Short mmCIF file of C-alpha atoms in Angstrom, two decimals:
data_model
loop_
_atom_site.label_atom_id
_atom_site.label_comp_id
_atom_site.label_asym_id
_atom_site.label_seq_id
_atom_site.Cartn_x
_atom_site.Cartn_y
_atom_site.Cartn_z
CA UNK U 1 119.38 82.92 84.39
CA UNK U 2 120.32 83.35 88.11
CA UNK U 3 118.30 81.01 90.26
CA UNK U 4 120.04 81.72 93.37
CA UNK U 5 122.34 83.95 95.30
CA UNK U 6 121.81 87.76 95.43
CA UNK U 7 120.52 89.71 92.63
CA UNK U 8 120.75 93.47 91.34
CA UNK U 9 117.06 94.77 91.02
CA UNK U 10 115.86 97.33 89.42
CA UNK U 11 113.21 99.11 91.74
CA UNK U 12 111.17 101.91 90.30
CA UNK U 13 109.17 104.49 92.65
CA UNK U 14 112.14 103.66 95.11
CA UNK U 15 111.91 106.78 96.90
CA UNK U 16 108.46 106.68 97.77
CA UNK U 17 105.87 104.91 100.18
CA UNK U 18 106.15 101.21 99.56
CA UNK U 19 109.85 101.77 97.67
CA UNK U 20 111.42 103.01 100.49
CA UNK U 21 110.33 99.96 102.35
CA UNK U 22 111.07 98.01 99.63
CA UNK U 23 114.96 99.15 99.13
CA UNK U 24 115.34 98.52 102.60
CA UNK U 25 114.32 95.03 102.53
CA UNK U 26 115.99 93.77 98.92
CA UNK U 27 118.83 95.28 100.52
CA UNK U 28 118.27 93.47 103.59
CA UNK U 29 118.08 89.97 102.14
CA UNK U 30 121.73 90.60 100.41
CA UNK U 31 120.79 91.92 96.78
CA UNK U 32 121.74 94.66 94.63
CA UNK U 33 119.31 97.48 94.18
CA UNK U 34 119.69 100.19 91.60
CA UNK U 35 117.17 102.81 92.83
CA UNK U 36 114.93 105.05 90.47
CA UNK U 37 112.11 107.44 90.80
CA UNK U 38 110.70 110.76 89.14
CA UNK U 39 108.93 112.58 92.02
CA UNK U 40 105.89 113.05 91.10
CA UNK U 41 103.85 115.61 92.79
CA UNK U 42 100.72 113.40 93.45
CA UNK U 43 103.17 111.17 95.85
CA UNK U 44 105.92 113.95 96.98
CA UNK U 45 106.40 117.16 98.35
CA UNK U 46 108.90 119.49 96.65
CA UNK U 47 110.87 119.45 100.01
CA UNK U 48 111.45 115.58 99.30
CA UNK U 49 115.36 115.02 99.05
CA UNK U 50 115.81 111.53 98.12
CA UNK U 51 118.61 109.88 98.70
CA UNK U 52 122.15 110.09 96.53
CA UNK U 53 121.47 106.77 95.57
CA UNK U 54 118.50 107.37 93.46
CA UNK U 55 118.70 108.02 89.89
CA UNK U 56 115.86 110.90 89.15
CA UNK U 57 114.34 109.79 85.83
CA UNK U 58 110.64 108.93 84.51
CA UNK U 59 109.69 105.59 83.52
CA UNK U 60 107.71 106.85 80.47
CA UNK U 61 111.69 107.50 79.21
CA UNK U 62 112.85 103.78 80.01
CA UNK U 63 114.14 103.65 76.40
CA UNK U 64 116.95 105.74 77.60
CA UNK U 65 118.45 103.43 80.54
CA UNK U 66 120.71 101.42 78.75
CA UNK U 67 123.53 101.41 81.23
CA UNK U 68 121.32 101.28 84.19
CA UNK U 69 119.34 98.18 83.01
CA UNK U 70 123.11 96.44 82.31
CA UNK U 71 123.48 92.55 84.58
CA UNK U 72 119.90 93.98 85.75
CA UNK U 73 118.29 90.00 86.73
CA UNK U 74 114.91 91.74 87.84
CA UNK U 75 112.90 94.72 88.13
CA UNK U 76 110.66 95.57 90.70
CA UNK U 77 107.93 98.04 89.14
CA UNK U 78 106.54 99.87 92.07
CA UNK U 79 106.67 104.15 90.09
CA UNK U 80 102.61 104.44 89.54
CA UNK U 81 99.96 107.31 89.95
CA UNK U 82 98.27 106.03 92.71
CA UNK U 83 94.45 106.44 94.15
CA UNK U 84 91.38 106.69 92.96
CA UNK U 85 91.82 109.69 90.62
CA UNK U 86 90.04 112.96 91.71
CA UNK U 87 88.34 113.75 88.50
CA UNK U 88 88.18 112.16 84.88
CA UNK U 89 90.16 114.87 84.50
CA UNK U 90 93.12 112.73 85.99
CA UNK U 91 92.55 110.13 83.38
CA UNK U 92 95.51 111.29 80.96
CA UNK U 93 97.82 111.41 84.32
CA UNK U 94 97.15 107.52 84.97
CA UNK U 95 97.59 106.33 81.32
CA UNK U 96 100.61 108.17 80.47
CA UNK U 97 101.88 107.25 83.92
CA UNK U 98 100.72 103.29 84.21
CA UNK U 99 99.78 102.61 81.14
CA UNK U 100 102.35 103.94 78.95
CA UNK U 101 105.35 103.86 81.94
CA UNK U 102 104.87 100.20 81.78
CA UNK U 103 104.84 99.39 78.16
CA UNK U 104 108.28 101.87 77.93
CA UNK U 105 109.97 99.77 80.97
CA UNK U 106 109.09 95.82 79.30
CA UNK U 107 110.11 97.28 75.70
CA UNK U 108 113.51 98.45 77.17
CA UNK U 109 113.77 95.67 79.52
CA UNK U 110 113.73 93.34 76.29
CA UNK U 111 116.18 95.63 74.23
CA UNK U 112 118.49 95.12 77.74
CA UNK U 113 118.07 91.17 78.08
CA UNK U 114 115.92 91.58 81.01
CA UNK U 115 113.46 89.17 81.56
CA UNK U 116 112.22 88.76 85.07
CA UNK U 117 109.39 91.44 85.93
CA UNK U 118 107.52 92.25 89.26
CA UNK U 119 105.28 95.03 89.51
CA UNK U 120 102.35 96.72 91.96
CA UNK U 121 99.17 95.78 91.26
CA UNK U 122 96.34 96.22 93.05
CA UNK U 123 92.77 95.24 94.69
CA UNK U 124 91.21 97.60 92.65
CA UNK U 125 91.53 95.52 89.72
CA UNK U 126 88.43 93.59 90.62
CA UNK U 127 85.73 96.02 90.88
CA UNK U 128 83.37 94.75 93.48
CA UNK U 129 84.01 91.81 95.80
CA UNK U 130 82.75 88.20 96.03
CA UNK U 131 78.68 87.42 96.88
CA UNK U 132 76.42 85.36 97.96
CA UNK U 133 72.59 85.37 98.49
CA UNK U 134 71.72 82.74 101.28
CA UNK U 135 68.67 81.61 98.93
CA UNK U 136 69.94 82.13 95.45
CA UNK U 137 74.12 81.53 95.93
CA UNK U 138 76.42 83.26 94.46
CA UNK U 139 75.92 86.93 92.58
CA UNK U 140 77.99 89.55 90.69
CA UNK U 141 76.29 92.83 91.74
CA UNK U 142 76.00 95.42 88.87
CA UNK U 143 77.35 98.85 89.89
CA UNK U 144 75.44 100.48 92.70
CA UNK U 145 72.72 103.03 91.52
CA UNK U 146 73.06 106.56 92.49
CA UNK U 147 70.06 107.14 93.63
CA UNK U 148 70.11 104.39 96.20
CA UNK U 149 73.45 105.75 97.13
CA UNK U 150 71.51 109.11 97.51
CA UNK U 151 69.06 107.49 99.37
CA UNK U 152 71.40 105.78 102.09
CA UNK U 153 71.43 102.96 100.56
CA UNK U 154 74.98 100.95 100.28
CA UNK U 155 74.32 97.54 100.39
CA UNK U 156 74.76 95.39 97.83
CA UNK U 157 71.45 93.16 97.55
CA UNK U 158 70.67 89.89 95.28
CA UNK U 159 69.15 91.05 92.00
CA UNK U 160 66.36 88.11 92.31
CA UNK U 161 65.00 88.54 96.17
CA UNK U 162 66.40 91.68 97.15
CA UNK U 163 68.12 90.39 100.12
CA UNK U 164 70.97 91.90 101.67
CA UNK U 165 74.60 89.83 99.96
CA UNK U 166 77.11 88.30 102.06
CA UNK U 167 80.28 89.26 100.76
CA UNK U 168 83.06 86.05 100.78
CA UNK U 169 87.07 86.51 99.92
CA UNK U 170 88.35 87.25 96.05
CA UNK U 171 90.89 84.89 94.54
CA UNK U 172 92.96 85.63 91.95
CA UNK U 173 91.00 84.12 89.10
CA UNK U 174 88.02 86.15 90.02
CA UNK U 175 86.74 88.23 86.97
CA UNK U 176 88.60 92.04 86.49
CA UNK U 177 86.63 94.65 86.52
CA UNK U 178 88.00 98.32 87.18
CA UNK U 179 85.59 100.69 88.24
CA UNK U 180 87.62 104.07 88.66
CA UNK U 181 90.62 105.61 86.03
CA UNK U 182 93.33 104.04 88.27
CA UNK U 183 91.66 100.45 88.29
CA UNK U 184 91.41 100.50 85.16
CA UNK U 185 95.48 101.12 84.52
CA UNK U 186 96.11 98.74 87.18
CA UNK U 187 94.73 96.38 84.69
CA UNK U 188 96.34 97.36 82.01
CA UNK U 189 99.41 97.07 83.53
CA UNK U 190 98.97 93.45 83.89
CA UNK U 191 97.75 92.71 80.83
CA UNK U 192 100.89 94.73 79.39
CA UNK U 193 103.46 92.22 81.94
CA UNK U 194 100.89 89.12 80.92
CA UNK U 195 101.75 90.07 76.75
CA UNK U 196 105.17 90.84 77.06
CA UNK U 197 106.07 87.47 79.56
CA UNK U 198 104.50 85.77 76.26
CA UNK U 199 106.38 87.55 73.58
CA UNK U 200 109.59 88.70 74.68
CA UNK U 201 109.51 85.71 76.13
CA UNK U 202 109.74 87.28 80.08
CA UNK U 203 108.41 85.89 83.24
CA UNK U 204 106.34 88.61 85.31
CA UNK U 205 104.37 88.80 88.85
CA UNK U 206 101.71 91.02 89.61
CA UNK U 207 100.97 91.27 93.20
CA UNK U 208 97.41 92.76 93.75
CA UNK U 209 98.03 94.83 97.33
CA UNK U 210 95.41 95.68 99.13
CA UNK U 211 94.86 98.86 101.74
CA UNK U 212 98.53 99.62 102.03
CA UNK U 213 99.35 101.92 105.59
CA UNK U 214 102.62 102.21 107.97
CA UNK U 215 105.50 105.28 108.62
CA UNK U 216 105.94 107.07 105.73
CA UNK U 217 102.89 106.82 103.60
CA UNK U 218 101.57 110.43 102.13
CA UNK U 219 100.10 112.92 104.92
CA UNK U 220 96.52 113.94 103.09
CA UNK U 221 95.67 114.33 99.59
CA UNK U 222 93.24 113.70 97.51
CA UNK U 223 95.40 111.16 96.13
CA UNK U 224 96.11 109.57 99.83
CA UNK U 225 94.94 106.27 100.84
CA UNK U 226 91.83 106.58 103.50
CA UNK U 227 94.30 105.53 106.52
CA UNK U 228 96.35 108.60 105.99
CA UNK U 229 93.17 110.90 105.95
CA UNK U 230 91.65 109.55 109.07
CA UNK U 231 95.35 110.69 110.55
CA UNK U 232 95.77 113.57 109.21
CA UNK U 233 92.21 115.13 110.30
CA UNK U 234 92.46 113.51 113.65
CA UNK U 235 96.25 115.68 113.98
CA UNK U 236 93.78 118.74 112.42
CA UNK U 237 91.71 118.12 115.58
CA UNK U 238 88.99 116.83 113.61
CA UNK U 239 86.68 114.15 113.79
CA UNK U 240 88.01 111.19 111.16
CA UNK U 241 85.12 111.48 108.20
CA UNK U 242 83.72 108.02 107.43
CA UNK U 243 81.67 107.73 104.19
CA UNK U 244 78.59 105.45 103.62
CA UNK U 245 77.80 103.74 106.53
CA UNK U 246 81.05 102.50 107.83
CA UNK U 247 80.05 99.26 106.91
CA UNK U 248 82.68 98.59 103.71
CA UNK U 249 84.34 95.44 104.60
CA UNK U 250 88.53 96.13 103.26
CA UNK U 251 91.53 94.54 103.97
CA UNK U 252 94.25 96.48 105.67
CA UNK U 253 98.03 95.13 105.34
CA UNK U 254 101.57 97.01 106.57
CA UNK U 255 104.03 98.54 104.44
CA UNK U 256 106.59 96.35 106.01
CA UNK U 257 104.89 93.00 104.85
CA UNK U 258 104.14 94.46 101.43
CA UNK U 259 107.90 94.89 101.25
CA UNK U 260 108.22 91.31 102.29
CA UNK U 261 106.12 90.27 99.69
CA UNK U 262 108.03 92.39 96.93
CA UNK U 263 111.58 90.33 97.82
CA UNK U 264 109.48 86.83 97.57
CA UNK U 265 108.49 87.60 94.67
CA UNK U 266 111.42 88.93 93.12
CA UNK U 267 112.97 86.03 94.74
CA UNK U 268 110.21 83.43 92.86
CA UNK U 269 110.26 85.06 89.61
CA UNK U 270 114.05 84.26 88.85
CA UNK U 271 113.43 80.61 88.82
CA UNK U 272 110.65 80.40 86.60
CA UNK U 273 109.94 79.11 83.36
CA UNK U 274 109.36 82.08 80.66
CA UNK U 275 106.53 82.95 79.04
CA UNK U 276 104.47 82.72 81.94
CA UNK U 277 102.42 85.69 84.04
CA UNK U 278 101.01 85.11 87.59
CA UNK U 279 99.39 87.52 90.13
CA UNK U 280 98.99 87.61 93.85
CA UNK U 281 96.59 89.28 96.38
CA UNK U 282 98.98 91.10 98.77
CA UNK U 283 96.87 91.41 101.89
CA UNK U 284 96.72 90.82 105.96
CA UNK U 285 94.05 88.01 105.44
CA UNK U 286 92.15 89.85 108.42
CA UNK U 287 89.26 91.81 107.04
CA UNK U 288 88.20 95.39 109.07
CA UNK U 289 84.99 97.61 108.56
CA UNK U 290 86.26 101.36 107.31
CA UNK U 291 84.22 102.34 110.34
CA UNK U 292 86.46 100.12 112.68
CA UNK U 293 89.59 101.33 110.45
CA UNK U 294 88.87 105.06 111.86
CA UNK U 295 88.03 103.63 115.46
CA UNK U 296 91.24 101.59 116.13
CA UNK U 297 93.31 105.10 114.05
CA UNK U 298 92.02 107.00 116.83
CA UNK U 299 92.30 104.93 119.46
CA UNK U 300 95.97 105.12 118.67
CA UNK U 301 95.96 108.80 120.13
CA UNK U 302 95.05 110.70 123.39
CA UNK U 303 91.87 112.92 123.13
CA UNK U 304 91.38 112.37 119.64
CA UNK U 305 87.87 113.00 118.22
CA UNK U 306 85.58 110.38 117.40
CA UNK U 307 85.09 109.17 114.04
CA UNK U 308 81.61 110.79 112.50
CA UNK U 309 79.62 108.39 110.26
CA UNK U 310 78.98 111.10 107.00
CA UNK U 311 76.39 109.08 104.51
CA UNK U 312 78.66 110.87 102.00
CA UNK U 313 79.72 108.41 99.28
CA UNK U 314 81.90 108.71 95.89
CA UNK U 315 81.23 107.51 92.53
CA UNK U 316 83.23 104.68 91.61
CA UNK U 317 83.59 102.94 95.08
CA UNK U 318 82.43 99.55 95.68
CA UNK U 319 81.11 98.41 98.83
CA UNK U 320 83.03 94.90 99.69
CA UNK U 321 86.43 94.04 98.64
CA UNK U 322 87.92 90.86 100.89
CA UNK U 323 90.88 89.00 99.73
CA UNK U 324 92.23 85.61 99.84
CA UNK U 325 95.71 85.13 100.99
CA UNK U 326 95.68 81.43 99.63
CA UNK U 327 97.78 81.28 97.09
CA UNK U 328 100.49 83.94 98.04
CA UNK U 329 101.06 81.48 101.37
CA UNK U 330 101.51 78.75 99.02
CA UNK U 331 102.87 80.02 96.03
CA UNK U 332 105.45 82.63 96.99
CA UNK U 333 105.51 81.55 101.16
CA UNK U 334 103.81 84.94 101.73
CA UNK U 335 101.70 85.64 105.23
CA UNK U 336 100.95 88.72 106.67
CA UNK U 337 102.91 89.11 110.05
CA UNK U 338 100.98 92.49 111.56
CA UNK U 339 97.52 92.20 112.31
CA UNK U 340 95.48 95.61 111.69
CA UNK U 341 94.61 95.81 114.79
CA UNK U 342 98.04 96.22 116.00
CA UNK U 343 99.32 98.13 112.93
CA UNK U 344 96.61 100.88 112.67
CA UNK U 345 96.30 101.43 116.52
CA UNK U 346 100.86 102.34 115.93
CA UNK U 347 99.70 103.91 112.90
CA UNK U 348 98.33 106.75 114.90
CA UNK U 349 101.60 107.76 115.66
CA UNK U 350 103.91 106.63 112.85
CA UNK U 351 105.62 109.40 111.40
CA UNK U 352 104.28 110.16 107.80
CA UNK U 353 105.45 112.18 104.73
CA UNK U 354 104.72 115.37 103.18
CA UNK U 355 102.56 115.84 100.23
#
């Protein structure tokens, strides 16, 4: 087992969003990266020319990378469907993607000798957020109904005395509960890295990132994260669409410290003990309103239209999700270095990708 020195990683999804920023910085910190990716079309354009470097294969065909995986010391799983999902329709595209891209990668990674494992989890793993009542302390909210949704009506309140929650930060052994097609791969995912760290035996990290934004993410999709779309209708000339009430509390953290926190953790997972699976909340630690989000977007840009509060709402959103960065400071000596405020305002005019 290598426990220090540089390392050759395995990075999957190299050549997109977070991978690119990923390469750069494993590459940066001295190790070895052998660079794969399949292009989907939900992440690229078909104008997307990735580098030389990267070896155009799916991850749902992992049983074939024998000579790839060779003096491999860790991968770094980043390839995913990402999003929400459009439709149930999309449901087959996340599990043969996530689901069963995962469970191919850890099967070959055994039949290679490979047992150190980090992969991209996410937020949406835990369904709604942390909350208390003032009177009646802490409550898990059931699903929000439709027709208060219909009605205007976002707020999470406490089951007993109605009143309005306060939402408070998720740690990592809060309860999982997936709420939308993706969510609920994400979790499968880790409960494939948390059986196989048992049973091969492996060691695997799961780092839960939050709202992921910074140069190169998607331009608008249905598949793009909300950051992207505020952009790209703002560069349409439109007015940045904010659903509910603009009051969803999120946390918003740079693709350049989500890198960082990729190379400590392929860093930490090389000198641990096997059998063990651990996950992380990837995050700034400095909570925004979606409203303010679309504010300090458009504040990054001359004569751009102000954000226009819709009531619209989608099925399969929660309301609150706030994490801790706790542990990830003191387990993997992880800490956000740009503050959203900062980030999103550059953001405005950080060159983006095709999609």
């Amino acid at each position: 087992m290598v426990t220090s020195g540089p390392m050759r990683v395995l990075l999957t999804g190299s050549a997109g969003f977070i991978g690119t920023a990923t390469g750069t910085a494993l590459r940066a910190s001295g190790h070895d990266v052998v660079e794969v990716d399949a292009l989907v079309p939900q992440a690229h354009s078909r104008r997307d020319t990735p580098p030389d470097s990267v070896h155009l294969l799916d991850v749902r065909h992992a049983g074939d990378w024998v000579e790839l995986l060779e003096g491999v010391d860790v991968v770094c799983h980043l390839a995913a469907m990402v999003g929400a999902g459009v439709t149930v329709a999309d449901l087959p595209l996340y599990a043969a993607n996530n689901d069963l891209g995962t469970a191919a990668l850890l099967a070959a990674m055994s039949r290679a000798g490979v047992s150190r494992f980090v992969q991209a989890s996410s937020m949406v793993v835990y369904g709604e957020g942390l909350y208390r009542c003032p009177v009646h302390g802490a409550q898990a909210p059931a699903p929000r109904r439709v027709k208060d949704l219909d009605a205007g009506r976002f707020t999470n309140t406490c089951p007993r005395c109605r009143t309005v929650l306060d939402w408070e930060t998720v740690t990592e052994d809060a309860a999982l509960d997936p709420r939308s097609s993706y969510a609920a791969s994400k979790v499968a995912q880790e409960h494939y890295a948390s059986a196989w760290a048992r049973q091969a035996p492996g060691c695997a990290i799961s780092l839960r990132y939050h709202n992921v934004y910074g140069p190169g993410m998607p331009k608008d999709t249905p598949y793009s994260g909300v950051a992207a779309i505020f952009r790209s209708a703002m560069e349409a000339g439109r007015a940045p669409i904010v659903f509910e009430d603009g009051g969803q509390v999120r946390d918003f953290v740079h693709v350049a410290d989500v890198a960082r926190a990729n190379v400590a953790a392929v860093e930490a997972v090389r000198s641990r003990d096997p059998g063990g699976h651990e996950a992380y909340n990837v995050c700034s630690g400095r909570p925004v309103t979606i409203l303010d989000v679309a504010r300090m977007v458009t504040a990054g840009q001359q004569g751009a239209l102000a954000p226009v509060v819709s009531g619209e709402y989608r099925l399969g959103d929660v309301r609150h999700i706030v994490a801790s960065p706790v542990l990830a400071a003191a387990e993997l000596g992880f800490t956000a270095q740009v503050d959203p405020k900062d980030g999103l305002a550059h953001f405005a005019s950080d060159p983006l990708r095709d999609a």
